[in-house]
PDB file of C-alpha atoms in Angstrom:
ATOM      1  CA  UNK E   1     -79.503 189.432  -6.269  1.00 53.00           C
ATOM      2  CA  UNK E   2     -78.536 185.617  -5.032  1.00 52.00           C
ATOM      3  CA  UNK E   3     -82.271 185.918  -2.912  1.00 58.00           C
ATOM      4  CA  UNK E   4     -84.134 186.579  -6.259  1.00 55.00           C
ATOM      5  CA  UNK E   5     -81.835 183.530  -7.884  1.00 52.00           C
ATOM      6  CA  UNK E   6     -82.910 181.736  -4.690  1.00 62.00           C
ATOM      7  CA  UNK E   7     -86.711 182.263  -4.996  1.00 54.00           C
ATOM      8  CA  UNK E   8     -86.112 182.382  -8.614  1.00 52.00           C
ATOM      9  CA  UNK E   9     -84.613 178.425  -8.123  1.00 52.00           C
ATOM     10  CA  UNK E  10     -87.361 177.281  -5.207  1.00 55.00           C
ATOM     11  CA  UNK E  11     -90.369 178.422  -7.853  1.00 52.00           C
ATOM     12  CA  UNK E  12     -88.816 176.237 -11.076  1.00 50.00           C
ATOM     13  CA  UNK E  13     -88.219 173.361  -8.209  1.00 51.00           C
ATOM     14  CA  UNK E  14     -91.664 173.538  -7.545  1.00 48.00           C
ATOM     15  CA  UNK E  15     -92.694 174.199 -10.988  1.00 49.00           C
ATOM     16  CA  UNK E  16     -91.382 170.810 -11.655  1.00 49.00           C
ATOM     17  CA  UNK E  17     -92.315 169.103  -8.767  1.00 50.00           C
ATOM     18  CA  UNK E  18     -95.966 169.919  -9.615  1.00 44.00           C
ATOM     19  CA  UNK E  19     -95.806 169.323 -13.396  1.00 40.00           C
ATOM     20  CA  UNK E  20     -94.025 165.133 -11.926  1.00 45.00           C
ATOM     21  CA  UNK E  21     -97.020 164.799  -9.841  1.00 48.00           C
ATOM     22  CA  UNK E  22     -99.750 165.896 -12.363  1.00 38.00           C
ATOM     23  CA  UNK E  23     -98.212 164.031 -14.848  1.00 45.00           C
ATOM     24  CA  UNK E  24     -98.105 160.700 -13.235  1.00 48.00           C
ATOM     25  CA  UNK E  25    -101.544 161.169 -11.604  1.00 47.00           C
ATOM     26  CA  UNK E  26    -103.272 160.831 -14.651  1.00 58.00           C
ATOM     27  CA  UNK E  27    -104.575 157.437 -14.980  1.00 67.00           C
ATOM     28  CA  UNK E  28    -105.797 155.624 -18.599  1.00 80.00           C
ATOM     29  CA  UNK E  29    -109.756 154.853 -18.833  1.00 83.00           C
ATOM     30  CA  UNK E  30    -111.533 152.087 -20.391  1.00 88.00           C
ATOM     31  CA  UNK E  31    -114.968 153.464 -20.179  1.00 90.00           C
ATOM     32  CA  UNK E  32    -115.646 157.022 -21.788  1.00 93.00           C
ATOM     33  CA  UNK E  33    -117.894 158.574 -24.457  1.00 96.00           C
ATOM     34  CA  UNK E  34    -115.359 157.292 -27.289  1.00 96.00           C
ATOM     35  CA  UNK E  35    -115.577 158.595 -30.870  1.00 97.00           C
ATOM     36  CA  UNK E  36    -117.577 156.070 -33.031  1.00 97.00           C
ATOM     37  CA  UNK E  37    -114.755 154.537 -34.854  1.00 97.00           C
ATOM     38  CA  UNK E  38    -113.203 153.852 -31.885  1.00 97.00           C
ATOM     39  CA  UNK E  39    -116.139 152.766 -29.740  1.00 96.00           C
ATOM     40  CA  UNK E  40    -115.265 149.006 -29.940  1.00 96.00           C
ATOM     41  CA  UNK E  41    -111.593 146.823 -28.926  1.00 96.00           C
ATOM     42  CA  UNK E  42    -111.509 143.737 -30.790  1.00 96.00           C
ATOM     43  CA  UNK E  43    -111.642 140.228 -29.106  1.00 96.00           C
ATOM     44  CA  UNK E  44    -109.340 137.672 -29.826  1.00 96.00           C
ATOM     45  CA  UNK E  45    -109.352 134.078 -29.115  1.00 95.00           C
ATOM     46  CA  UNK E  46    -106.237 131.594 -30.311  1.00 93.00           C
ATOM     47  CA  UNK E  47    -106.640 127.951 -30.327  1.00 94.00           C
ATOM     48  CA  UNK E  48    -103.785 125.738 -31.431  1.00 93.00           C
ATOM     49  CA  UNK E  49    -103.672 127.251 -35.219  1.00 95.00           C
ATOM     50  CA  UNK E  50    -106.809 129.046 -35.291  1.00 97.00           C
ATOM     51  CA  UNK E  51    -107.057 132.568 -34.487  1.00 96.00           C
ATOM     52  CA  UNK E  52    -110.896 133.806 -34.069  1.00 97.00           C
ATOM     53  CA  UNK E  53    -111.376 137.788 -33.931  1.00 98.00           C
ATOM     54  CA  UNK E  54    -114.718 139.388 -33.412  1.00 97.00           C
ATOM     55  CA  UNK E  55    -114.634 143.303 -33.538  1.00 97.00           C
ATOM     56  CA  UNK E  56    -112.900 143.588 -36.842  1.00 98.00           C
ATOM     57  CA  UNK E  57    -113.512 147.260 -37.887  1.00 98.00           C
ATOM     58  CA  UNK E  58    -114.777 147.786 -41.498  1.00 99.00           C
ATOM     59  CA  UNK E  59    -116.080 151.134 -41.588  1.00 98.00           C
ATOM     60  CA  UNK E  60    -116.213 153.543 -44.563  1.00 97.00           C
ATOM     61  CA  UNK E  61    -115.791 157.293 -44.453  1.00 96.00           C
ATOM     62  CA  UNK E  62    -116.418 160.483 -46.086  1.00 94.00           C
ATOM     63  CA  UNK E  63    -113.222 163.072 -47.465  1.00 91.00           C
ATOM     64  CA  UNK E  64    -114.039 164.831 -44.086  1.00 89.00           C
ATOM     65  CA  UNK E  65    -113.451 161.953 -41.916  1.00 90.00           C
ATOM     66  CA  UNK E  66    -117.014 161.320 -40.475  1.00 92.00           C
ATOM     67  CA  UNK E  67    -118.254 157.698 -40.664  1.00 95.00           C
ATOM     68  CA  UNK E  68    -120.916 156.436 -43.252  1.00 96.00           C
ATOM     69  CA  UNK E  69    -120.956 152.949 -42.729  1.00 96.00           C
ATOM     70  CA  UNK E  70    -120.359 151.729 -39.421  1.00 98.00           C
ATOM     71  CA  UNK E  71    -119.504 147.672 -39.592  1.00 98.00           C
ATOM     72  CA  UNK E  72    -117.958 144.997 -37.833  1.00 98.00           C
ATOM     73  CA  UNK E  73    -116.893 141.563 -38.459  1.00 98.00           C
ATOM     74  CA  UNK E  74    -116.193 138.439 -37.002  1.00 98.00           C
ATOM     75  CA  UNK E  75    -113.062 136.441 -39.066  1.00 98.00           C
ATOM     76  CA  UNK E  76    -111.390 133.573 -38.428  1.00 98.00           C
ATOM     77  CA  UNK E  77    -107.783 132.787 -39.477  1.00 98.00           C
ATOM     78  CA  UNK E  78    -105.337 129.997 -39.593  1.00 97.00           C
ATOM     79  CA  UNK E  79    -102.231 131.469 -38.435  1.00 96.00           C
ATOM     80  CA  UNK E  80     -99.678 128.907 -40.309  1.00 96.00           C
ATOM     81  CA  UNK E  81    -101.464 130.285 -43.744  1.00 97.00           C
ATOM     82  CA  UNK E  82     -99.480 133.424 -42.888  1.00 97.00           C
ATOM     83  CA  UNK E  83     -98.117 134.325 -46.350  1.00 96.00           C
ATOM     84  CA  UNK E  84     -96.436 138.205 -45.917  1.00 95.00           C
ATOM     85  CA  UNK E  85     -96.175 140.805 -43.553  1.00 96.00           C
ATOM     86  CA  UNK E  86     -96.257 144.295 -45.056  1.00 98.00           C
ATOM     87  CA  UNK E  87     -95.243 148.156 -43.567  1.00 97.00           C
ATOM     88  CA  UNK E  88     -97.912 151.220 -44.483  1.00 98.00           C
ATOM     89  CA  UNK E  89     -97.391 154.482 -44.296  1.00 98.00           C
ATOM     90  CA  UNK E  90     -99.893 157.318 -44.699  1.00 97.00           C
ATOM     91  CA  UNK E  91     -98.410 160.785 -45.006  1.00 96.00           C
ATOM     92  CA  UNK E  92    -100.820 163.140 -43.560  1.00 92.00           C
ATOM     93  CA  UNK E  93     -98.688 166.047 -43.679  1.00 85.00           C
ATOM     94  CA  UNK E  94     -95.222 167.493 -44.597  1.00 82.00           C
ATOM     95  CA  UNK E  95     -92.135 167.202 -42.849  1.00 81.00           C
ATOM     96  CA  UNK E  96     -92.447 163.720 -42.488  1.00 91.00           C
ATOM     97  CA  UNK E  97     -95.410 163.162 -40.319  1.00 92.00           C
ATOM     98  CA  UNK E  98     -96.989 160.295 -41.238  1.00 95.00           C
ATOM     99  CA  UNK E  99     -99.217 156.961 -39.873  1.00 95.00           C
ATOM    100  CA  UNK E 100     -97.857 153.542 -39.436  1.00 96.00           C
ATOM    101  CA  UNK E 101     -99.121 150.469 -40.006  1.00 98.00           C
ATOM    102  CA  UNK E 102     -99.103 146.805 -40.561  1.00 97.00           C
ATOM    103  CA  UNK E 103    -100.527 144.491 -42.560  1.00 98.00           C
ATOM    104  CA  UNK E 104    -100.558 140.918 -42.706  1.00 98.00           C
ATOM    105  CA  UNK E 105    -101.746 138.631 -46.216  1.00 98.00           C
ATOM    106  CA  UNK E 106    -102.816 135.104 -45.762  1.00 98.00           C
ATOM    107  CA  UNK E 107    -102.452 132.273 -48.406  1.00 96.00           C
ATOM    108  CA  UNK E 108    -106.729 132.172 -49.496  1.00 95.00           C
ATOM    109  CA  UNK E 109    -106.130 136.176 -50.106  1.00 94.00           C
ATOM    110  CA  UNK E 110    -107.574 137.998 -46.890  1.00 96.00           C
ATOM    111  CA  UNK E 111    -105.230 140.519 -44.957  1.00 98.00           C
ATOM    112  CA  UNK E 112    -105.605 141.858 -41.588  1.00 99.00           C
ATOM    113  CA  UNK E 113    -104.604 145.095 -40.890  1.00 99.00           C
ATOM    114  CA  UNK E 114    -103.115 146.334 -37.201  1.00 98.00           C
ATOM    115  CA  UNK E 115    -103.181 150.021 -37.034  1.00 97.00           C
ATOM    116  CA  UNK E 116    -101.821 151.557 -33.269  1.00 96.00           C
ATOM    117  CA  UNK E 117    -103.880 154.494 -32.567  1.00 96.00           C
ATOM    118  CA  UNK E 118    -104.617 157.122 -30.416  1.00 95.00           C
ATOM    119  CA  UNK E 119    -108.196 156.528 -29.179  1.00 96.00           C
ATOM    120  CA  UNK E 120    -110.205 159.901 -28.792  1.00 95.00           C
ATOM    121  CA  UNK E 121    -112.944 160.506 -26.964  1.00 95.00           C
ATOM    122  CA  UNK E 122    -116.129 162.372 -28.897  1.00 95.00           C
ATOM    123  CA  UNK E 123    -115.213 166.039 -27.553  1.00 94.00           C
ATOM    124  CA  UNK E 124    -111.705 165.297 -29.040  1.00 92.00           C
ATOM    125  CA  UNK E 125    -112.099 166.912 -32.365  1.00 87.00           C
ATOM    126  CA  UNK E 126    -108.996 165.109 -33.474  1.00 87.00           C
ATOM    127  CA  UNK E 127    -105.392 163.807 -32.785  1.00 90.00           C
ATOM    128  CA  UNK E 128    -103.172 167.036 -31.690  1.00 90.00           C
ATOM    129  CA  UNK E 129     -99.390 165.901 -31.657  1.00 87.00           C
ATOM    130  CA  UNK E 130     -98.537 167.917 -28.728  1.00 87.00           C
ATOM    131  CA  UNK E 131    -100.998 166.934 -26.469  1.00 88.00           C
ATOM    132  CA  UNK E 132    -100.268 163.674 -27.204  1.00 87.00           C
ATOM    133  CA  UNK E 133     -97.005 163.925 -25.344  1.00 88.00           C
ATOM    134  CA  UNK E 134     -98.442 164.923 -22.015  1.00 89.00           C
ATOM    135  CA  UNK E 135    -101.209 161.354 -21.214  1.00 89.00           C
ATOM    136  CA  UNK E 136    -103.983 162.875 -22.822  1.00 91.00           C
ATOM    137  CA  UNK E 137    -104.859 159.922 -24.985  1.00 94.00           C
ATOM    138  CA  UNK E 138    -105.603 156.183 -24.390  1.00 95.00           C
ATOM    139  CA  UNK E 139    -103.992 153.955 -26.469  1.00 95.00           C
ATOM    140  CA  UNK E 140    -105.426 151.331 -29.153  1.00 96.00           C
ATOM    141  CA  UNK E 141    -104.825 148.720 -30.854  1.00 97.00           C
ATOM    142  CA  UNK E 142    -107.165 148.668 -34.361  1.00 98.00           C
ATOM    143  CA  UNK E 143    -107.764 145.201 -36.141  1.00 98.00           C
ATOM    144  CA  UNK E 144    -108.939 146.149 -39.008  1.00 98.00           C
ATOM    145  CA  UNK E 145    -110.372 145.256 -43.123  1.00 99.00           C
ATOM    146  CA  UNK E 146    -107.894 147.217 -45.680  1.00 98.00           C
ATOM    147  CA  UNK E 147    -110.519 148.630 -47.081  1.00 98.00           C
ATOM    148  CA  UNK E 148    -111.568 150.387 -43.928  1.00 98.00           C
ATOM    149  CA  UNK E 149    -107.235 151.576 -42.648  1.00 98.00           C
ATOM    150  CA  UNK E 150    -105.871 152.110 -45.670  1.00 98.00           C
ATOM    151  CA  UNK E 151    -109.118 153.209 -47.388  1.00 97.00           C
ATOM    152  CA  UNK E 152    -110.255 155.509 -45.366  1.00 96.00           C
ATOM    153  CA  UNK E 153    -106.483 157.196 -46.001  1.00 96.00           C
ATOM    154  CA  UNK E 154    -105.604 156.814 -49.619  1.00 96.00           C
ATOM    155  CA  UNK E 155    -109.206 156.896 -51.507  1.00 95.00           C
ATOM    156  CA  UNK E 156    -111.839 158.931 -48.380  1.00 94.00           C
ATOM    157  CA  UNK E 157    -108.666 161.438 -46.857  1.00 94.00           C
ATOM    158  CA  UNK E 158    -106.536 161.077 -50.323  1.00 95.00           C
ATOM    159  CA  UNK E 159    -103.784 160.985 -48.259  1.00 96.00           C
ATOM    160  CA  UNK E 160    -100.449 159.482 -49.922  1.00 96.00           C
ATOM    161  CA  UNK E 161    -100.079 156.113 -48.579  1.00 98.00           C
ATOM    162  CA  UNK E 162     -97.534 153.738 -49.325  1.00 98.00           C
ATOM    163  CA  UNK E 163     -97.485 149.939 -48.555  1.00 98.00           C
ATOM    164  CA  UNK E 164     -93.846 148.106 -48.411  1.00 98.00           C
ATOM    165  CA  UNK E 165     -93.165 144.701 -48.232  1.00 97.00           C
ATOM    166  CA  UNK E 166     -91.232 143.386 -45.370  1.00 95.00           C
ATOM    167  CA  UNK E 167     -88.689 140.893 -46.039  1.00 94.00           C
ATOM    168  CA  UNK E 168     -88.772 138.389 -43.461  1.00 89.00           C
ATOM    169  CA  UNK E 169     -90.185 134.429 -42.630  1.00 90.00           C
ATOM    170  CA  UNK E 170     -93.237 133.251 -42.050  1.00 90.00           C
ATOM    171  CA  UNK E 171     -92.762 132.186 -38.839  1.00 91.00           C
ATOM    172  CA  UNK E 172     -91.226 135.548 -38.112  1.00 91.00           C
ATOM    173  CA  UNK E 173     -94.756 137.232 -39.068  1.00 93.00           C
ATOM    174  CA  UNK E 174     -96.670 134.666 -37.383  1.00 95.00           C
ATOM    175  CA  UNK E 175     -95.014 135.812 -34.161  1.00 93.00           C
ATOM    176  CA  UNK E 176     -95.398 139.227 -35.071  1.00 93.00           C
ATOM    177  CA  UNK E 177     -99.159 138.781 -35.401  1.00 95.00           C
ATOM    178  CA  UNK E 178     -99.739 137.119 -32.367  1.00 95.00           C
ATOM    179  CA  UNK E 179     -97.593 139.760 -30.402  1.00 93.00           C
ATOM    180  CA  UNK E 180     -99.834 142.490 -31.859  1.00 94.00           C
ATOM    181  CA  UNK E 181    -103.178 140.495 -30.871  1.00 95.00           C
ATOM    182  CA  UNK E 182    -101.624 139.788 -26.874  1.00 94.00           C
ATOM    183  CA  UNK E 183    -101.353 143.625 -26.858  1.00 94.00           C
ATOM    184  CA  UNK E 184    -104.533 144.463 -28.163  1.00 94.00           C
ATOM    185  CA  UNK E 185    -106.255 141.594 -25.527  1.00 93.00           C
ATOM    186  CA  UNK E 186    -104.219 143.683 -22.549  1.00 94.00           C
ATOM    187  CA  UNK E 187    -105.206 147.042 -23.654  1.00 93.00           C
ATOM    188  CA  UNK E 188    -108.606 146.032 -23.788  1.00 90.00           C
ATOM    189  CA  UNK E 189    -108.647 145.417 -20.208  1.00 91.00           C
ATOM    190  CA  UNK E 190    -105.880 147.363 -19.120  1.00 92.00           C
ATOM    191  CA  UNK E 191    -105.889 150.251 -20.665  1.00 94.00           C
ATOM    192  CA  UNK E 192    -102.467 152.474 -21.352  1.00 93.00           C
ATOM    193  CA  UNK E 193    -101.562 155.833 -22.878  1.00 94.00           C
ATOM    194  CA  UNK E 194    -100.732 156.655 -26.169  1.00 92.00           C
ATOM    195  CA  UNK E 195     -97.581 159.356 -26.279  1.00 92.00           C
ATOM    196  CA  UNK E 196     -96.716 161.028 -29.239  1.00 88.00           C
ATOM    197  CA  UNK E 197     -92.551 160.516 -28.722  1.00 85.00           C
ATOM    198  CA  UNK E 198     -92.341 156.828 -26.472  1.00 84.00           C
ATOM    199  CA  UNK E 199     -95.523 154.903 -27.464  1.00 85.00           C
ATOM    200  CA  UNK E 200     -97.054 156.071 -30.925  1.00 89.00           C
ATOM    201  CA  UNK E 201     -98.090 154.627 -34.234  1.00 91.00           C
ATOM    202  CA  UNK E 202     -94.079 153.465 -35.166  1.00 88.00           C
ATOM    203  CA  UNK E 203     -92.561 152.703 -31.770  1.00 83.00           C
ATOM    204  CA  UNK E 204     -95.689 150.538 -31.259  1.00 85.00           C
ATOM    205  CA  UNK E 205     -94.836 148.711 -34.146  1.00 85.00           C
ATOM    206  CA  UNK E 206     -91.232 148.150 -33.634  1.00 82.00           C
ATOM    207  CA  UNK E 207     -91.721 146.988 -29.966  1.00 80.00           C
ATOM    208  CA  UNK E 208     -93.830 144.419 -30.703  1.00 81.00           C
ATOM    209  CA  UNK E 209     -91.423 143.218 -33.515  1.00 76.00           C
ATOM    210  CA  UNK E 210     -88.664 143.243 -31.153  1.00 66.00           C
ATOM    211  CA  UNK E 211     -86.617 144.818 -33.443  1.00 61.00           C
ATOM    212  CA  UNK E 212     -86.854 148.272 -30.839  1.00 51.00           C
ATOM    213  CA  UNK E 213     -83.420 148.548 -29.951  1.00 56.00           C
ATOM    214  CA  UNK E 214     -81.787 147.516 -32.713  1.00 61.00           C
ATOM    215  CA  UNK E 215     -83.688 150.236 -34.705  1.00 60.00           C
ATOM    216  CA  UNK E 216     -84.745 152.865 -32.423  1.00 60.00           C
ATOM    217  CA  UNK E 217     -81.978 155.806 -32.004  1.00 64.00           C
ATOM    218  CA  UNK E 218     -83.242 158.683 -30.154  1.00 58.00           C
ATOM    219  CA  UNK E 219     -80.542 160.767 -32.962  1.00 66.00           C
ATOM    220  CA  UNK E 220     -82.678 159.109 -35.135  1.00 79.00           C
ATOM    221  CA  UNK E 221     -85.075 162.134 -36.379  1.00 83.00           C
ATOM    222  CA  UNK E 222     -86.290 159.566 -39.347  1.00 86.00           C
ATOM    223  CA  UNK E 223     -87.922 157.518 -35.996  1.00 80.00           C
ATOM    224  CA  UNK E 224     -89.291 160.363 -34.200  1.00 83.00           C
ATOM    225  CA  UNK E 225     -91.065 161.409 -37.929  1.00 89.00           C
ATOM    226  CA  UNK E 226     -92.798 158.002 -39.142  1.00 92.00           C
ATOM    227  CA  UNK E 227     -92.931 159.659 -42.758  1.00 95.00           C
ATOM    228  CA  UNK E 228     -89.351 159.166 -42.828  1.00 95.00           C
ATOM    229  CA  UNK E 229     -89.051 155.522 -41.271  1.00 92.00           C
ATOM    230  CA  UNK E 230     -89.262 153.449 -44.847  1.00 95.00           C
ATOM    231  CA  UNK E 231     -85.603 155.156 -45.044  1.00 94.00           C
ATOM    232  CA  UNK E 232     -84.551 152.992 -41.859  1.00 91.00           C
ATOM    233  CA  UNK E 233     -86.443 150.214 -42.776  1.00 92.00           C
ATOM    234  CA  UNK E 234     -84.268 150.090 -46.054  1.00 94.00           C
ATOM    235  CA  UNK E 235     -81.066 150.737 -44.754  1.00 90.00           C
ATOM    236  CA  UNK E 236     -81.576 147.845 -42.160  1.00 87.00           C
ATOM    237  CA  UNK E 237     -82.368 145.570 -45.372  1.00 91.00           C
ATOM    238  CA  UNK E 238     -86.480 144.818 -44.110  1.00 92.00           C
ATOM    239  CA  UNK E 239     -87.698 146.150 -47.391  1.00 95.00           C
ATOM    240  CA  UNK E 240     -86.370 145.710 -50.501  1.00 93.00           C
ATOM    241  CA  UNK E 241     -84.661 143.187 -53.214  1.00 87.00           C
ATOM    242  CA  UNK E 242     -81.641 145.324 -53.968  1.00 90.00           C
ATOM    243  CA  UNK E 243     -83.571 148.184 -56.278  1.00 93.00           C
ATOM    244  CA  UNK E 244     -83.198 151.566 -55.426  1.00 96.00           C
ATOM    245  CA  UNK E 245     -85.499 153.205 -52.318  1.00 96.00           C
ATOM    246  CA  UNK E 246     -86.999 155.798 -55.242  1.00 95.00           C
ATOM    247  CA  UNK E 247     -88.002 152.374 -56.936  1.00 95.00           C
ATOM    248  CA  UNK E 248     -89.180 150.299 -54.080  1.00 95.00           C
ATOM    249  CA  UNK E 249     -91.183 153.554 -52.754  1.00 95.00           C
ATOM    250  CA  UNK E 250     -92.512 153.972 -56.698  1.00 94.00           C
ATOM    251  CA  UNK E 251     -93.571 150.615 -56.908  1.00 95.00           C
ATOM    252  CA  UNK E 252     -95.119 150.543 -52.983  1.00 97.00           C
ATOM    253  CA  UNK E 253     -97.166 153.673 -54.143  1.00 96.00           C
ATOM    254  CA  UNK E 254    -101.503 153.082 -53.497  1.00 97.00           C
ATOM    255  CA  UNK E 255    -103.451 154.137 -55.936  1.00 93.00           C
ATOM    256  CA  UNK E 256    -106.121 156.547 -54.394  1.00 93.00           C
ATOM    257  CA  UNK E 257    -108.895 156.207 -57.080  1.00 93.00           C
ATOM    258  CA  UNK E 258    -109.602 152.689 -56.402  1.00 95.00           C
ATOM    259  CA  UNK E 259    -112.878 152.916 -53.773  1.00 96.00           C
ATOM    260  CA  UNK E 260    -113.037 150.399 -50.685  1.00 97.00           C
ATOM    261  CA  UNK E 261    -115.414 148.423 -51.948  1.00 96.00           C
ATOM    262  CA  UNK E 262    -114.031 147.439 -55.233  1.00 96.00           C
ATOM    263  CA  UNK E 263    -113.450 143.881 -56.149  1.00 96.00           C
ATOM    264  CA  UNK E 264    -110.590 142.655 -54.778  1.00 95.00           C
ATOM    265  CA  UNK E 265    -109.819 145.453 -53.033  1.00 97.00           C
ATOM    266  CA  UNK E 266    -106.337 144.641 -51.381  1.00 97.00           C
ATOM    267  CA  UNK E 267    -104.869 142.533 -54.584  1.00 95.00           C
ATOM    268  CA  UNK E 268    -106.024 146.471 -56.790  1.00 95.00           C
ATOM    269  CA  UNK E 269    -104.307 148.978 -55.033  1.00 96.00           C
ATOM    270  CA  UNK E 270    -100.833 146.359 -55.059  1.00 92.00           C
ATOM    271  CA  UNK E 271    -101.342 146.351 -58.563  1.00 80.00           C
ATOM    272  CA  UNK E 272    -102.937 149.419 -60.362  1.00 53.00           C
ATOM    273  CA  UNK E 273    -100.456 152.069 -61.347  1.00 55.00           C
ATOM    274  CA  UNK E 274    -100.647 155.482 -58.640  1.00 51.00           C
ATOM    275  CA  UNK E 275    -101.810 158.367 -61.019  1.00 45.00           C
TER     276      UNK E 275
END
């Protein structure tokens, strides 16, 4: 009996020992047959005040996800005309699984959105949660048009998708915005992996804020579940004027039926009632 324990003991050593050294063998790529949407990494180029970003994605997209405009532009921005900073959420799913993102309003209207995804590859049909715990995606950083991250969620996918405002200082968001751009410059040269529990969508975003450890608790199912993480958001006093989280979540509510390329796109779906 203690020999089978033995061998029993030497094989889950080795077991491990073989799963450490796969694991950390597999290396992140720059260069690979990427899915369209995800065929491009921004540039970015900051001088003094100015930020200049070519690579901006503005695609469009069918209710099955395929691409049926394919577009990219060049913008430039004047950082100190930084006006708000707000927190998306797209709920693809029950049981809180959702996307996270950010987007940032300037002063003459425009937003940028920064969306941390997964980048797949073409054979990669599309994002699998488990597999994304093991290095078998790249990471990304998307600067994008709203009408091309949120609209390809709420009014192509109808998924629900919420957009919060984050209570905070300009200067706060400025720094915010430039953290988000370094990353995406050093992933587009060094690439990393995405990982479904340590490096997704939400712990992207709260890293960069620097907020991480004052918000991140590995207890914390509402962190490890992005659908859930308006709830921590609220509770840490980021979002919110001192209404109710039913109200603030009523009122941050995107209306699906307004189309991408509607006038005014970004100033409509803050504005129109959800149906």
């Amino acid at each position: 009996m203690m020999q089978k324990k033995s061998w029993a003991l030497i094989l889950s050593v080795a077991l491990l020992l073989g799963y450490g050294i796969w694991f950390h063998s597999r290396v992140p790529v720059q260069d690979a047959d990427w899915k369209e949407k995800y065929a491009v990494t921004p540039e970015v180029t900051l001088h003094g005040d100015t930020l200049h970003i070519n690579g901006i994605r503005d695609f469009r997209f069918d209710s099955d996800g395929q691409v049926v405009q394919a577009r990219y532009l060049n913008r430039t921005y004047t950082l100190s005309k930084l006006k708000g900073l707000w927190f998306g959420l797209s709920h693809f799913g029950g049981d809180g699984l959702a996307h996270a993102f950010a987007s940032f309003e300037f002063s003459d209207g425009t937003f940028l959105a920064v969306s941390i995804e997964a980048r797949l590859r073409k054979e990669q049909n599309r994002y699998n949660p488990l597999a994304g715990a093991f290095r078998n995606y790249t990471k990304m950083v998307v600067l994008g048009t709203e009408q091309d991250v949120i609209g390809s969620r709420a009014f192509s996918a109808q998924e629900p998708v919420f957009l919060y405002p984050i209570n905070g200082s300009a200067l706060q968001g400025q720094a915010l915005l430039l953290n988000f751009l370094r990353r995406a410059d050093i992933l587009s040269r060094t690439p990393d992996f995405y990982n479904t529990l340590t490096d997704n969508c939400l712990t992207g975003l709260l890293a960069e804020s620097g907020r991480y450890t004052e918000l991140h608790d590995w207890l914390d199912y509402r962190l490890l579940l992005p659908g859930y993480s308006h709830e921590v958001l609220y509770e840490h006093g980021l979002i919110g004027q001192g209404e109710s989280l039913e109200q603030i979540q009523a009122q941050a509510r995107v209306n699906p039926d307004i189309a991408p390329d509607t006038d005014n796109y970004s100033q409509k779906i803050r504005s129109a009632p959800s149906l």
